[in-house]
Amino acid sequence: MSSSPSSAAASTAGAVVPHAVSRLRAERLQRSTRPFLARGGPKGERCEGCRLRPSHCLCALRPTQATTAGMCLLMHDAEPLKPSNTGWLIADVVAQTWAFGWSRTEMDAGLEAVLADPQWQPYVVFPQEFVHEPGRAVQQLAPSAQQGTDRRPLFILLDATWPEARKMFRKSPYLDRLPVLSLHPEQISRYQLRRSRRDDHFCTAEVAALCLDLAGDQRAAQTLETYLDIYTHHYLQAKHQLPPDWHSAAHQQLQRLQNGL
């Protein structure tokens, strides 16, 4: 008897290699004095590989892509613990992803090492309206980054709620010397797992996909967008105790992208 997509995915969960966000989550859980209880969504067992209910597990679909760009997530304290956090999806797709807990006064030694690596040109990704230093905000990457030579773009994403992200941007002096990449997308956010008062507030995975596209990593950008759609579908179906549609347009699109079509 052949196994269902959900059982195949669940059986794959144990084989999924932990990435930067999952390792940060494990570290954060070790420091917790009480269990973290996610608001909303189903209660009970969750897959350690994708944070969904085992019946809706996505581990078998994890779509890692090679990229020119790298991703560096600075995560507010509780973000690694939230099942709705989309930084996890970025680390699934982009192999060269780093994740660090945010601190106002101290820079993580690992973050310091990544920023000092000469292969990378770091960019803090944040709206231009919050940048007050002349010449610091840019809307395009350096020419060498666009051409895939010399220094590769490293996108620093502040992974938090919007009020928290603004605080992080203002109170991270160790980032002040870095250029700020300001994105001006034409699309409206499709993210459905957390509410925002503004349509132009994108979730972290949406911002990462825009950055990847800007860096010339179009297939990775499309993969991340599609993977976010699938994750959102599985998350909401689990929340409402409904089965996922394993043959949806998004599932088929992800398979085509993984097959190089």
Short mmCIF file of C-alpha atoms in Angstrom, two decimals:
data_model
loop_
_atom_site.label_atom_id
_atom_site.label_comp_id
_atom_site.label_asym_id
_atom_site.label_seq_id
_atom_site.Cartn_x
_atom_site.Cartn_y
_atom_site.Cartn_z
CA MET A 1 0.00 0.00 0.00
CA SER A 2 1.45 3.41 -0.95
CA SER A 3 1.73 6.03 1.74
CA SER A 4 -0.23 9.28 1.59
CA PRO A 5 1.60 12.61 1.01
CA SER A 6 1.10 13.55 4.65
CA SER A 7 2.50 10.29 6.00
CA ALA A 8 5.43 10.47 3.59
CA ALA A 9 6.14 14.02 4.73
CA ALA A 10 5.91 13.05 8.37
CA SER A 11 8.30 10.15 7.88
CA THR A 12 10.80 12.56 6.30
CA ALA A 13 10.76 14.99 9.23
CA GLY A 14 13.39 13.11 11.16
CA ALA A 15 15.76 13.24 8.19
CA VAL A 16 15.55 17.03 7.77
CA VAL A 17 18.86 18.68 8.70
CA PRO A 18 18.42 21.49 11.27
CA HIS A 19 19.07 24.93 9.79
CA ALA A 20 19.97 28.28 11.35
CA VAL A 21 16.47 29.17 12.53
CA SER A 22 15.73 25.74 13.96
CA ARG A 23 19.03 25.83 15.87
CA LEU A 24 18.20 29.30 17.21
CA ARG A 25 14.78 28.02 18.25
CA ALA A 26 16.40 25.15 20.15
CA GLU A 27 18.75 27.56 21.93
CA ARG A 28 15.83 29.84 22.80
CA LEU A 29 13.81 26.93 24.20
CA GLN A 30 16.73 25.94 26.42
CA ARG A 31 16.70 29.41 27.96
CA SER A 32 12.93 29.41 28.53
CA THR A 33 11.69 29.15 32.09
CA ARG A 34 8.20 28.11 30.95
CA PRO A 35 6.75 26.48 27.82
CA PHE A 36 6.01 28.75 24.86
CA LEU A 37 2.32 28.58 23.90
CA ALA A 38 1.53 29.86 20.42
CA ARG A 39 -1.60 31.97 20.11
CA GLY A 40 -4.23 30.60 17.74
CA GLY A 41 -3.83 27.55 15.56
CA PRO A 42 -4.12 23.93 16.68
CA LYS A 43 -2.88 22.78 20.04
CA GLY A 44 -0.94 19.61 20.59
CA GLU A 45 1.89 17.90 18.77
CA ARG A 46 3.85 19.73 16.07
CA CYS A 47 6.48 18.47 13.68
CA GLU A 48 9.97 19.54 14.74
CA GLY A 49 11.00 19.96 11.10
CA CYS A 50 8.30 22.37 9.91
CA ARG A 51 6.27 23.31 13.04
CA LEU A 52 2.98 22.07 11.55
CA ARG A 53 0.72 19.29 12.78
CA PRO A 54 2.10 15.91 11.68
CA SER A 55 -0.94 15.40 9.43
CA HIS A 56 -0.01 18.60 7.54
CA CYS A 57 3.79 18.18 7.66
CA LEU A 58 5.76 19.80 4.81
CA CYS A 59 9.20 18.33 5.45
CA ALA A 60 9.12 16.15 2.32
CA LEU A 61 8.62 19.31 0.22
CA ARG A 62 11.52 21.32 1.65
CA PRO A 63 12.94 23.08 -1.47
CA THR A 64 16.54 24.14 -0.93
CA GLN A 65 17.93 26.37 -3.72
CA ALA A 66 21.46 27.51 -4.57
CA THR A 67 21.73 31.31 -4.51
CA THR A 68 24.23 34.08 -5.10
CA ALA A 69 22.78 36.02 -2.18
CA GLY A 70 22.88 35.15 1.50
CA MET A 71 20.31 35.86 4.22
CA CYS A 72 21.00 37.02 7.76
CA LEU A 73 18.02 37.07 10.12
CA LEU A 74 18.13 39.21 13.26
CA MET A 75 15.23 37.79 15.22
CA HIS A 76 13.34 39.40 18.08
CA ASP A 77 13.21 37.29 21.22
CA ALA A 78 10.05 35.22 20.62
CA GLU A 79 10.16 35.00 16.82
CA PRO A 80 12.03 31.66 16.58
CA LEU A 81 9.32 30.10 18.75
CA LYS A 82 6.30 31.19 16.70
CA PRO A 83 4.85 28.60 14.29
CA SER A 84 3.78 31.46 12.01
CA ASN A 85 7.33 32.80 11.69
CA THR A 86 8.35 32.83 8.01
CA GLY A 87 12.07 33.28 8.62
CA TRP A 88 12.02 29.50 9.04
CA LEU A 89 10.90 29.18 5.40
CA ILE A 90 13.79 31.36 4.23
CA ALA A 91 16.26 29.06 5.97
CA ASP A 92 14.53 26.07 4.35
CA VAL A 93 15.00 27.50 0.85
CA VAL A 94 18.25 29.51 1.04
CA ALA A 95 21.14 27.30 2.11
CA GLN A 96 23.34 30.23 3.18
CA THR A 97 21.06 31.63 5.86
CA TRP A 98 22.21 32.77 9.31
CA ALA A 99 19.95 33.52 12.25
CA PHE A 100 20.82 35.41 15.44
CA GLY A 101 18.85 36.65 18.39
CA TRP A 102 18.69 40.44 18.52
CA SER A 103 20.39 42.41 21.27
CA ARG A 104 20.29 46.17 21.68
CA THR A 105 23.81 46.59 23.03
CA GLU A 106 25.84 43.53 22.05
CA MET A 107 26.54 42.01 18.65
CA ASP A 108 26.59 38.24 18.54
CA ALA A 109 30.10 36.96 17.78
CA GLY A 110 28.72 34.86 14.96
CA LEU A 111 27.02 37.88 13.41
CA GLU A 112 30.23 39.88 13.72
CA ALA A 113 32.12 37.15 11.88
CA VAL A 114 29.59 36.99 9.04
CA LEU A 115 29.61 40.78 8.57
CA ALA A 116 33.42 40.78 8.52
CA ASP A 117 33.63 38.05 5.87
CA PRO A 118 35.02 39.76 2.73
CA GLN A 119 32.90 37.67 0.37
CA TRP A 120 29.74 39.48 1.51
CA GLN A 121 28.35 42.97 0.97
CA PRO A 122 25.80 43.40 3.76
CA TYR A 123 22.59 45.41 3.33
CA VAL A 124 20.11 46.16 6.10
CA VAL A 125 16.69 45.86 4.48
CA PHE A 126 14.36 48.56 5.80
CA PRO A 127 12.13 51.38 4.50
CA GLN A 128 13.95 54.54 3.41
CA GLU A 129 11.65 56.80 5.43
CA PHE A 130 13.42 55.69 8.62
CA VAL A 131 16.92 56.45 7.35
CA HIS A 132 18.22 59.89 8.35
CA GLU A 133 21.89 59.69 7.31
CA PRO A 134 22.50 61.17 3.84
CA GLY A 135 23.54 58.61 1.25
CA ARG A 136 22.96 55.58 3.46
CA ALA A 137 19.72 54.42 1.83
CA VAL A 138 19.99 52.67 -1.55
CA GLN A 139 17.40 51.18 -3.88
CA GLN A 140 19.74 49.04 -5.98
CA LEU A 141 22.59 46.66 -5.26
CA ALA A 142 26.18 47.48 -6.05
CA PRO A 143 26.98 46.57 -9.69
CA SER A 144 29.35 43.78 -8.69
CA ALA A 145 26.61 42.14 -6.61
CA GLN A 146 24.17 42.23 -9.52
CA GLN A 147 26.71 40.59 -11.83
CA GLY A 148 27.61 37.83 -9.37
CA THR A 149 31.28 38.86 -9.04
CA ASP A 150 33.40 40.09 -6.14
CA ARG A 151 31.26 40.59 -3.04
CA ARG A 152 27.94 38.80 -2.85
CA PRO A 153 24.87 40.50 -1.36
CA LEU A 154 24.00 39.58 2.20
CA PHE A 155 20.53 40.75 3.18
CA ILE A 156 20.03 41.53 6.86
CA LEU A 157 16.35 41.14 7.73
CA LEU A 158 14.90 42.34 11.03
CA ASP A 159 12.50 39.53 11.85
CA ALA A 160 9.88 40.88 14.23
CA THR A 161 6.50 42.56 14.40
CA TRP A 162 6.50 45.96 12.74
CA PRO A 163 6.73 47.98 16.02
CA GLU A 164 9.53 45.71 17.23
CA ALA A 165 11.39 45.99 13.91
CA ARG A 166 11.36 49.79 14.09
CA LYS A 167 12.84 49.62 17.58
CA MET A 168 15.49 47.16 16.41
CA PHE A 169 16.45 49.44 13.52
CA ARG A 170 16.82 52.48 15.80
CA LYS A 171 18.66 50.66 18.59
CA SER A 172 21.24 48.51 16.79
CA PRO A 173 24.32 50.77 16.67
CA TYR A 174 26.47 47.97 15.25
CA LEU A 175 24.38 48.14 12.05
CA ASP A 176 24.69 51.91 11.61
CA ARG A 177 27.71 51.65 9.31
CA LEU A 178 25.90 49.43 6.79
CA PRO A 179 23.91 50.60 3.75
CA VAL A 180 20.12 50.32 3.98
CA LEU A 181 18.33 48.71 1.05
CA SER A 182 14.88 50.21 0.63
CA LEU A 183 12.45 48.12 -1.43
CA HIS A 184 9.50 49.61 -3.30
CA PRO A 185 7.41 46.63 -4.43
CA GLU A 186 4.29 47.09 -6.51
CA GLN A 187 2.55 44.04 -5.10
CA ILE A 188 0.26 43.85 -2.07
CA SER A 189 1.20 41.50 0.76
CA ARG A 190 -0.48 38.09 0.55
CA TYR A 191 0.55 36.99 4.03
CA GLN A 192 -2.47 35.70 5.97
CA LEU A 193 -1.07 34.26 9.20
CA ARG A 194 -0.72 37.52 11.13
CA ARG A 195 -2.73 40.70 10.76
CA SER A 196 -1.23 44.03 9.80
CA ARG A 197 -2.91 47.38 9.58
CA ARG A 198 -1.17 48.17 6.30
CA ASP A 199 -1.11 46.18 3.06
CA ASP A 200 2.44 47.31 2.35
CA HIS A 201 3.81 45.59 5.46
CA PHE A 202 5.32 42.40 4.10
CA CYS A 203 6.17 39.29 6.06
CA THR A 204 9.84 38.35 6.32
CA ALA A 205 9.67 35.66 3.62
CA GLU A 206 8.04 38.08 1.17
CA VAL A 207 10.82 40.61 1.77
CA ALA A 208 13.43 37.90 1.28
CA ALA A 209 11.86 36.86 -2.04
CA LEU A 210 12.00 40.47 -3.26
CA CYS A 211 15.67 40.66 -2.25
CA LEU A 212 16.50 37.41 -4.03
CA ASP A 213 14.85 38.67 -7.20
CA LEU A 214 16.85 41.90 -7.00
CA ALA A 215 20.06 39.86 -6.64
CA GLY A 216 19.32 37.84 -9.76
CA ASP A 217 18.22 34.69 -7.89
CA GLN A 218 14.86 34.57 -9.65
CA ARG A 219 14.26 30.82 -9.31
CA ALA A 220 14.96 30.96 -5.57
CA ALA A 221 12.63 33.98 -5.27
CA GLN A 222 9.83 32.14 -7.06
CA THR A 223 10.46 29.04 -4.97
CA LEU A 224 10.24 30.97 -1.72
CA GLU A 225 7.03 32.75 -2.78
CA THR A 226 5.43 29.44 -3.76
CA TYR A 227 6.64 27.70 -0.61
CA LEU A 228 5.14 30.50 1.49
CA ASP A 229 1.78 30.01 -0.25
CA ILE A 230 1.92 26.27 0.46
CA TYR A 231 2.93 26.79 4.09
CA THR A 232 0.11 29.29 4.60
CA HIS A 233 -2.39 26.84 3.09
CA HIS A 234 -1.24 23.94 5.29
CA TYR A 235 -1.14 26.13 8.40
CA LEU A 236 -4.68 27.44 7.92
CA GLN A 237 -6.08 24.04 6.93
CA ALA A 238 -4.61 22.56 10.11
CA LYS A 239 -6.02 25.43 12.15
CA HIS A 240 -9.51 24.71 10.80
CA GLN A 241 -9.05 20.93 11.03
CA LEU A 242 -9.28 20.44 7.28
CA PRO A 243 -6.98 18.33 5.06
CA PRO A 244 -4.50 20.14 2.80
CA ASP A 245 -4.82 20.02 -0.96
CA TRP A 246 -1.61 18.24 -1.98
CA HIS A 247 -2.41 18.81 -5.67
CA SER A 248 -3.07 22.55 -5.55
CA ALA A 249 -1.64 24.93 -8.15
CA ALA A 250 1.03 26.02 -5.67
CA HIS A 251 2.10 22.42 -4.97
CA GLN A 252 2.38 21.75 -8.69
CA GLN A 253 4.31 24.98 -9.23
CA LEU A 254 6.80 24.06 -6.50
CA GLN A 255 7.38 20.69 -8.14
CA ARG A 256 8.05 22.36 -11.48
CA LEU A 257 10.52 24.76 -9.90
CA GLN A 258 12.32 21.91 -8.17
CA ASN A 259 12.52 20.03 -11.45
CA GLY A 260 14.04 23.03 -13.20
CA LEU A 261 10.99 23.66 -15.39
#
